[in-house]
Amino acid sequence: MTMPTAWAATPLTPDPDEARRELIRELTGADYAAARPTWLDRAAQGFWDWIAGIRFGGAEGAPAAALLVALLLVVALVVVVFAVYGRPRLDRRSAAVGRVFGADDDRDADSLRAAARAAADRGDHSTAVAESFRALTRALVDRGAITTSPGTTANGVGDRAGRVFPDRATELRGVARIFDEVRYLGRPGSDADYRAVAELDRALTVDRSSGGSAGDDAREGVAS
């Protein structure tokens, strides 16, 4: 029995050109096109490969990525808070960081007292309190009763002066607290606050020079 002529003419093994054409037709067919990864597939695979390669501290992979994301969220939250609310205001527990003098404040005690009186006369008792306490501090420093540094706080002045004038220690701590509350906590100063600081300033001057009746002299000095 003889094979059909067409079957006999078709080679069982295609030549290279024919094989290449058949392969191209196969790879460009619908089935292969549907199975080929899309750009989204490649992007997702690249992302998960990046996640797997992350190392943060002792963790790696997904746990490390979670820690990194949490850290970035915290940093972003802090940035937003600062952008919206600005620097946090000092509260009562942090009032002690308030300095008595500014960096360039080199006025003497008399100049500070004059500034305090002028502020009180125009009704600015908050400024009067601050300037009067600075005058008290400057007078103690100029007389060598205490020493201060650029970062000295009102509480520091009160504690140091209280050791020099133990009978006035409670008053010194009180006026230091008034200074902090008015200067750094936003409490409005009053005429009574100003007079308390100014009278103590006068009293300490009298105590130091003569040891006399400081309280009476102080009140007379402020009243005048």
PDB file of C-alpha atoms in Angstrom:
ATOM      1  CA  MET A   1       0.000   0.000   0.000  1.00  0.00           C
ATOM      2  CA  THR A   2       1.341   3.397  -0.936  1.00  0.00           C
ATOM      3  CA  MET A   3       1.046   6.622   1.260  1.00  0.00           C
ATOM      4  CA  PRO A   4      -0.897   9.626  -0.125  1.00  0.00           C
ATOM      5  CA  THR A   5       1.208  11.924  -2.203  1.00  0.00           C
ATOM      6  CA  ALA A   6       0.677  14.977   0.164  1.00  0.00           C
ATOM      7  CA  TRP A   7       1.795  12.999   3.226  1.00  0.00           C
ATOM      8  CA  ALA A   8       4.827  11.789   1.424  1.00  0.00           C
ATOM      9  CA  ALA A   9       5.747  15.343   0.425  1.00  0.00           C
ATOM     10  CA  THR A  10       5.540  16.729   3.996  1.00  0.00           C
ATOM     11  CA  PRO A  11       8.820  16.307   5.908  1.00  0.00           C
ATOM     12  CA  LEU A  12       8.512  14.809   9.406  1.00  0.00           C
ATOM     13  CA  THR A  13      11.232  17.113  10.731  1.00  0.00           C
ATOM     14  CA  PRO A  14      10.827  20.839   9.736  1.00  0.00           C
ATOM     15  CA  ASP A  15      13.821  22.762   8.621  1.00  0.00           C
ATOM     16  CA  PRO A  16      15.146  25.618  10.867  1.00  0.00           C
ATOM     17  CA  ASP A  17      13.244  28.353   9.075  1.00  0.00           C
ATOM     18  CA  GLU A  18       9.982  26.508   9.276  1.00  0.00           C
ATOM     19  CA  ALA A  19      10.556  25.672  12.948  1.00  0.00           C
ATOM     20  CA  ARG A  20      11.254  29.357  13.738  1.00  0.00           C
ATOM     21  CA  ARG A  21       8.037  30.446  12.019  1.00  0.00           C
ATOM     22  CA  GLU A  22       6.013  27.861  13.924  1.00  0.00           C
ATOM     23  CA  LEU A  23       7.542  28.948  17.243  1.00  0.00           C
ATOM     24  CA  ILE A  24       6.791  32.615  16.555  1.00  0.00           C
ATOM     25  CA  ARG A  25       3.187  31.769  15.668  1.00  0.00           C
ATOM     26  CA  GLU A  26       2.878  29.759  18.882  1.00  0.00           C
ATOM     27  CA  LEU A  27       4.393  32.463  21.168  1.00  0.00           C
ATOM     28  CA  THR A  28       2.300  35.244  19.627  1.00  0.00           C
ATOM     29  CA  GLY A  29      -0.888  33.273  19.969  1.00  0.00           C
ATOM     30  CA  ALA A  30      -3.734  34.290  22.253  1.00  0.00           C
ATOM     31  CA  ASP A  31      -2.908  31.750  24.958  1.00  0.00           C
ATOM     32  CA  TYR A  32       0.669  32.967  25.411  1.00  0.00           C
ATOM     33  CA  ALA A  33      -0.364  36.634  25.251  1.00  0.00           C
ATOM     34  CA  ALA A  34      -2.890  36.078  28.067  1.00  0.00           C
ATOM     35  CA  ALA A  35      -0.293  34.357  30.257  1.00  0.00           C
ATOM     36  CA  ARG A  36       2.420  37.015  29.786  1.00  0.00           C
ATOM     37  CA  PRO A  37       2.960  39.194  32.955  1.00  0.00           C
ATOM     38  CA  THR A  38       1.545  42.712  32.689  1.00  0.00           C
ATOM     39  CA  TRP A  39       3.343  45.870  33.912  1.00  0.00           C
ATOM     40  CA  LEU A  40       1.187  45.708  37.038  1.00  0.00           C
ATOM     41  CA  ASP A  41       2.326  42.143  37.699  1.00  0.00           C
ATOM     42  CA  ARG A  42       5.948  43.163  37.297  1.00  0.00           C
ATOM     43  CA  ALA A  43       5.493  46.195  39.582  1.00  0.00           C
ATOM     44  CA  ALA A  44       3.839  44.080  42.277  1.00  0.00           C
ATOM     45  CA  GLN A  45       6.577  41.488  42.081  1.00  0.00           C
ATOM     46  CA  GLY A  46       9.228  44.201  42.329  1.00  0.00           C
ATOM     47  CA  PHE A  47       7.490  45.662  45.401  1.00  0.00           C
ATOM     48  CA  TRP A  48       7.370  42.337  47.221  1.00  0.00           C
ATOM     49  CA  ASP A  49      10.986  41.652  46.302  1.00  0.00           C
ATOM     50  CA  TRP A  50      11.852  45.044  47.882  1.00  0.00           C
ATOM     51  CA  ILE A  51       9.851  44.197  50.995  1.00  0.00           C
ATOM     52  CA  ALA A  52      11.629  40.869  51.317  1.00  0.00           C
ATOM     53  CA  GLY A  53      15.012  42.622  51.091  1.00  0.00           C
ATOM     54  CA  ILE A  54      14.348  45.163  53.881  1.00  0.00           C
ATOM     55  CA  ARG A  55      16.354  44.766  57.081  1.00  0.00           C
ATOM     56  CA  PHE A  56      15.593  46.934  60.108  1.00  0.00           C
ATOM     57  CA  GLY A  57      17.334  46.153  63.344  1.00  0.00           C
ATOM     58  CA  GLY A  58      17.049  42.437  63.924  1.00  0.00           C
ATOM     59  CA  ALA A  59      14.011  42.038  61.680  1.00  0.00           C
ATOM     60  CA  GLU A  60      13.819  41.516  57.963  1.00  0.00           C
ATOM     61  CA  GLY A  61      11.191  41.174  55.298  1.00  0.00           C
ATOM     62  CA  ALA A  62       7.593  42.077  56.150  1.00  0.00           C
ATOM     63  CA  PRO A  63       8.191  42.633  59.927  1.00  0.00           C
ATOM     64  CA  ALA A  64      11.032  45.024  59.146  1.00  0.00           C
ATOM     65  CA  ALA A  65       8.837  46.866  56.641  1.00  0.00           C
ATOM     66  CA  ALA A  66       6.083  47.197  59.256  1.00  0.00           C
ATOM     67  CA  LEU A  67       8.534  48.710  61.757  1.00  0.00           C
ATOM     68  CA  LEU A  68       9.841  51.119  59.138  1.00  0.00           C
ATOM     69  CA  VAL A  69       6.328  52.220  58.170  1.00  0.00           C
ATOM     70  CA  ALA A  70       5.434  52.775  61.838  1.00  0.00           C
ATOM     71  CA  LEU A  71       8.550  54.897  62.335  1.00  0.00           C
ATOM     72  CA  LEU A  72       7.764  56.976  59.258  1.00  0.00           C
ATOM     73  CA  LEU A  73       4.184  57.508  60.471  1.00  0.00           C
ATOM     74  CA  VAL A  74       5.440  58.732  63.848  1.00  0.00           C
ATOM     75  CA  VAL A  75       7.861  61.158  62.176  1.00  0.00           C
ATOM     76  CA  ALA A  76       5.108  62.403  59.868  1.00  0.00           C
ATOM     77  CA  LEU A  77       2.775  62.909  62.843  1.00  0.00           C
ATOM     78  CA  VAL A  78       5.409  64.940  64.703  1.00  0.00           C
ATOM     79  CA  VAL A  79       5.997  67.111  61.629  1.00  0.00           C
ATOM     80  CA  VAL A  80       2.254  67.732  61.249  1.00  0.00           C
ATOM     81  CA  VAL A  81       1.861  68.643  64.932  1.00  0.00           C
ATOM     82  CA  PHE A  82       4.751  71.128  64.750  1.00  0.00           C
ATOM     83  CA  ALA A  83       3.398  72.579  61.490  1.00  0.00           C
ATOM     84  CA  VAL A  84      -0.117  73.056  62.911  1.00  0.00           C
ATOM     85  CA  TYR A  85       0.556  73.968  66.539  1.00  0.00           C
ATOM     86  CA  GLY A  86       4.173  75.172  66.521  1.00  0.00           C
ATOM     87  CA  ARG A  87       6.545  74.507  69.389  1.00  0.00           C
ATOM     88  CA  PRO A  88       4.835  73.305  72.556  1.00  0.00           C
ATOM     89  CA  ARG A  89       4.350  75.987  75.183  1.00  0.00           C
ATOM     90  CA  LEU A  90       6.018  75.542  78.518  1.00  0.00           C
ATOM     91  CA  ASP A  91       3.717  74.109  81.177  1.00  0.00           C
ATOM     92  CA  ARG A  92       4.023  74.243  84.933  1.00  0.00           C
ATOM     93  CA  ARG A  93       6.366  71.285  85.111  1.00  0.00           C
ATOM     94  CA  SER A  94       8.753  72.796  82.589  1.00  0.00           C
ATOM     95  CA  ALA A  95       8.675  76.373  83.891  1.00  0.00           C
ATOM     96  CA  ALA A  96      12.109  75.963  85.452  1.00  0.00           C
ATOM     97  CA  VAL A  97      13.748  76.105  82.020  1.00  0.00           C
ATOM     98  CA  GLY A  98      12.822  79.807  81.720  1.00  0.00           C
ATOM     99  CA  ARG A  99      15.874  82.044  81.949  1.00  0.00           C
ATOM    100  CA  VAL A 100      15.885  85.208  84.024  1.00  0.00           C
ATOM    101  CA  PHE A 101      17.884  87.297  81.545  1.00  0.00           C
ATOM    102  CA  GLY A 102      17.967  87.326  77.776  1.00  0.00           C
ATOM    103  CA  ALA A 103      21.219  86.648  75.982  1.00  0.00           C
ATOM    104  CA  ASP A 104      22.004  90.366  75.444  1.00  0.00           C
ATOM    105  CA  ASP A 105      20.482  91.826  78.613  1.00  0.00           C
ATOM    106  CA  ASP A 106      23.319  93.589  80.463  1.00  0.00           C
ATOM    107  CA  ARG A 107      21.294  96.367  82.157  1.00  0.00           C
ATOM    108  CA  ASP A 108      22.221  97.240  85.722  1.00  0.00           C
ATOM    109  CA  ALA A 109      19.825  96.978  88.657  1.00  0.00           C
ATOM    110  CA  ASP A 110      18.832 100.664  88.612  1.00  0.00           C
ATOM    111  CA  SER A 111      17.990 100.543  84.901  1.00  0.00           C
ATOM    112  CA  LEU A 112      15.880  97.442  85.441  1.00  0.00           C
ATOM    113  CA  ARG A 113      14.062  99.036  88.381  1.00  0.00           C
ATOM    114  CA  ALA A 114      13.314 102.115  86.286  1.00  0.00           C
ATOM    115  CA  ALA A 115      11.959  99.898  83.487  1.00  0.00           C
ATOM    116  CA  ALA A 116       9.778  98.045  86.013  1.00  0.00           C
ATOM    117  CA  ARG A 117       8.348 101.294  87.422  1.00  0.00           C
ATOM    118  CA  ALA A 118       7.632 102.628  83.931  1.00  0.00           C
ATOM    119  CA  ALA A 119       5.817  99.417  82.992  1.00  0.00           C
ATOM    120  CA  ALA A 120       3.776  99.507  86.199  1.00  0.00           C
ATOM    121  CA  ASP A 121       2.848 103.162  85.587  1.00  0.00           C
ATOM    122  CA  ARG A 122       1.420 102.305  82.179  1.00  0.00           C
ATOM    123  CA  GLY A 123      -0.458  99.300  83.586  1.00  0.00           C
ATOM    124  CA  ASP A 124       1.777  96.598  82.075  1.00  0.00           C
ATOM    125  CA  HIS A 125       2.195  94.645  85.281  1.00  0.00           C
ATOM    126  CA  SER A 126       3.484  91.497  83.565  1.00  0.00           C
ATOM    127  CA  THR A 127       6.495  93.410  82.259  1.00  0.00           C
ATOM    128  CA  ALA A 128       6.827  95.198  85.600  1.00  0.00           C
ATOM    129  CA  VAL A 129       7.057  91.849  87.420  1.00  0.00           C
ATOM    130  CA  ALA A 130       9.659  90.476  85.011  1.00  0.00           C
ATOM    131  CA  GLU A 131      11.826  93.612  85.092  1.00  0.00           C
ATOM    132  CA  SER A 132      11.574  93.911  88.870  1.00  0.00           C
ATOM    133  CA  PHE A 133      12.689  90.319  89.405  1.00  0.00           C
ATOM    134  CA  ARG A 134      15.577  90.893  87.016  1.00  0.00           C
ATOM    135  CA  ALA A 135      16.513  93.999  89.024  1.00  0.00           C
ATOM    136  CA  LEU A 136      16.459  91.931  92.235  1.00  0.00           C
ATOM    137  CA  THR A 137      18.689  89.296  90.613  1.00  0.00           C
ATOM    138  CA  ARG A 138      21.108  91.834  89.113  1.00  0.00           C
ATOM    139  CA  ALA A 139      21.471  93.618  92.455  1.00  0.00           C
ATOM    140  CA  LEU A 140      22.326  90.330  94.212  1.00  0.00           C
ATOM    141  CA  VAL A 141      24.880  89.469  91.539  1.00  0.00           C
ATOM    142  CA  ASP A 142      26.459  92.946  91.573  1.00  0.00           C
ATOM    143  CA  ARG A 143      26.826  92.779  95.340  1.00  0.00           C
ATOM    144  CA  GLY A 144      28.421  89.338  95.112  1.00  0.00           C
ATOM    145  CA  ALA A 145      25.624  87.667  97.071  1.00  0.00           C
ATOM    146  CA  ILE A 146      24.996  85.075  94.330  1.00  0.00           C
ATOM    147  CA  THR A 147      26.420  84.128  90.961  1.00  0.00           C
ATOM    148  CA  THR A 148      24.494  83.395  87.777  1.00  0.00           C
ATOM    149  CA  SER A 149      25.191  82.008  84.325  1.00  0.00           C
ATOM    150  CA  PRO A 150      23.427  82.657  80.998  1.00  0.00           C
ATOM    151  CA  GLY A 151      21.041  79.764  81.668  1.00  0.00           C
ATOM    152  CA  THR A 152      20.207  80.570  85.296  1.00  0.00           C
ATOM    153  CA  THR A 153      16.485  80.211  86.063  1.00  0.00           C
ATOM    154  CA  ALA A 154      14.264  82.095  88.474  1.00  0.00           C
ATOM    155  CA  ASN A 155      14.086  79.003  90.675  1.00  0.00           C
ATOM    156  CA  GLY A 156      17.865  78.885  90.690  1.00  0.00           C
ATOM    157  CA  VAL A 157      18.025  82.509  91.821  1.00  0.00           C
ATOM    158  CA  GLY A 158      15.471  81.842  94.540  1.00  0.00           C
ATOM    159  CA  ASP A 159      17.355  78.813  95.850  1.00  0.00           C
ATOM    160  CA  ARG A 160      20.770  80.510  95.831  1.00  0.00           C
ATOM    161  CA  ALA A 161      19.536  83.732  97.384  1.00  0.00           C
ATOM    162  CA  GLY A 162      17.565  81.771  99.960  1.00  0.00           C
ATOM    163  CA  ARG A 163      20.791  80.252 101.259  1.00  0.00           C
ATOM    164  CA  VAL A 164      22.292  83.730 101.634  1.00  0.00           C
ATOM    165  CA  PHE A 165      19.137  85.186 103.204  1.00  0.00           C
ATOM    166  CA  PRO A 166      17.548  82.243 105.034  1.00  0.00           C
ATOM    167  CA  ASP A 167      14.955  84.489 106.695  1.00  0.00           C
ATOM    168  CA  ARG A 168      13.792  85.526 103.229  1.00  0.00           C
ATOM    169  CA  ALA A 169      13.950  82.075 101.601  1.00  0.00           C
ATOM    170  CA  THR A 170      10.182  81.580 101.440  1.00  0.00           C
ATOM    171  CA  GLU A 171       9.657  85.032  99.938  1.00  0.00           C
ATOM    172  CA  LEU A 172      12.420  84.449  97.410  1.00  0.00           C
ATOM    173  CA  ARG A 173      10.889  81.194  96.248  1.00  0.00           C
ATOM    174  CA  GLY A 174       7.532  82.954  96.045  1.00  0.00           C
ATOM    175  CA  VAL A 175       8.676  85.795  93.808  1.00  0.00           C
ATOM    176  CA  ALA A 176      10.617  83.337  91.641  1.00  0.00           C
ATOM    177  CA  ARG A 177       7.380  81.427  91.121  1.00  0.00           C
ATOM    178  CA  ILE A 178       5.574  84.664  90.273  1.00  0.00           C
ATOM    179  CA  PHE A 179       8.247  85.479  87.677  1.00  0.00           C
ATOM    180  CA  ASP A 180       7.938  82.050  86.050  1.00  0.00           C
ATOM    181  CA  GLU A 181       4.142  82.116  85.970  1.00  0.00           C
ATOM    182  CA  VAL A 182       3.978  85.601  84.501  1.00  0.00           C
ATOM    183  CA  ARG A 183       6.930  85.353  82.128  1.00  0.00           C
ATOM    184  CA  TYR A 184       6.605  81.778  80.869  1.00  0.00           C
ATOM    185  CA  LEU A 185       3.135  80.446  81.730  1.00  0.00           C
ATOM    186  CA  GLY A 186       1.099  83.342  80.399  1.00  0.00           C
ATOM    187  CA  ARG A 187      -0.496  84.361  83.711  1.00  0.00           C
ATOM    188  CA  PRO A 188      -1.267  88.115  83.715  1.00  0.00           C
ATOM    189  CA  GLY A 189       0.774  89.998  86.261  1.00  0.00           C
ATOM    190  CA  SER A 190      -0.915  92.231  88.814  1.00  0.00           C
ATOM    191  CA  ASP A 191       0.023  95.297  90.783  1.00  0.00           C
ATOM    192  CA  ALA A 192       0.245  93.092  93.882  1.00  0.00           C
ATOM    193  CA  ASP A 193       2.684  90.777  92.077  1.00  0.00           C
ATOM    194  CA  TYR A 194       4.869  93.702  91.085  1.00  0.00           C
ATOM    195  CA  ARG A 195       4.857  95.171  94.562  1.00  0.00           C
ATOM    196  CA  ALA A 196       5.744  91.816  96.122  1.00  0.00           C
ATOM    197  CA  VAL A 197       8.849  91.538  93.927  1.00  0.00           C
ATOM    198  CA  ALA A 198       9.868  95.199  94.221  1.00  0.00           C
ATOM    199  CA  GLU A 199       9.424  95.249  97.996  1.00  0.00           C
ATOM    200  CA  LEU A 200      11.551  92.151  98.387  1.00  0.00           C
ATOM    201  CA  ASP A 201      14.224  93.717  96.159  1.00  0.00           C
ATOM    202  CA  ARG A 202      14.268  96.769  98.434  1.00  0.00           C
ATOM    203  CA  ALA A 203      14.212  94.605 101.567  1.00  0.00           C
ATOM    204  CA  LEU A 204      17.195  92.542 100.448  1.00  0.00           C
ATOM    205  CA  THR A 205      19.144  95.744  99.791  1.00  0.00           C
ATOM    206  CA  VAL A 206      18.418  96.979 103.307  1.00  0.00           C
ATOM    207  CA  ASP A 207      19.124  93.583 104.873  1.00  0.00           C
ATOM    208  CA  ARG A 208      22.451  93.393 103.147  1.00  0.00           C
ATOM    209  CA  SER A 209      23.569  96.915 103.959  1.00  0.00           C
ATOM    210  CA  SER A 210      22.273  97.503 107.477  1.00  0.00           C
ATOM    211  CA  GLY A 211      20.302  94.544 108.687  1.00  0.00           C
ATOM    212  CA  GLY A 212      17.575  97.009 109.646  1.00  0.00           C
ATOM    213  CA  SER A 213      13.802  96.901 109.384  1.00  0.00           C
ATOM    214  CA  ALA A 214      13.724  95.753 105.812  1.00  0.00           C
ATOM    215  CA  GLY A 215      10.012  95.157 105.362  1.00  0.00           C
ATOM    216  CA  ASP A 216       8.959  98.684 106.363  1.00  0.00           C
ATOM    217  CA  ASP A 217      11.687 100.309 104.270  1.00  0.00           C
ATOM    218  CA  ALA A 218      10.758  98.168 101.274  1.00  0.00           C
ATOM    219  CA  ARG A 219       7.121  99.188 101.345  1.00  0.00           C
ATOM    220  CA  GLU A 220       8.093 102.838 101.647  1.00  0.00           C
ATOM    221  CA  GLY A 221      10.493 102.497  98.696  1.00  0.00           C
ATOM    222  CA  VAL A 222       7.815 101.040  96.429  1.00  0.00           C
ATOM    223  CA  ALA A 223       5.135 103.443  97.560  1.00  0.00           C
ATOM    224  CA  SER A 224       7.389 106.361  96.724  1.00  0.00           C
TER     225      SER A 224
END
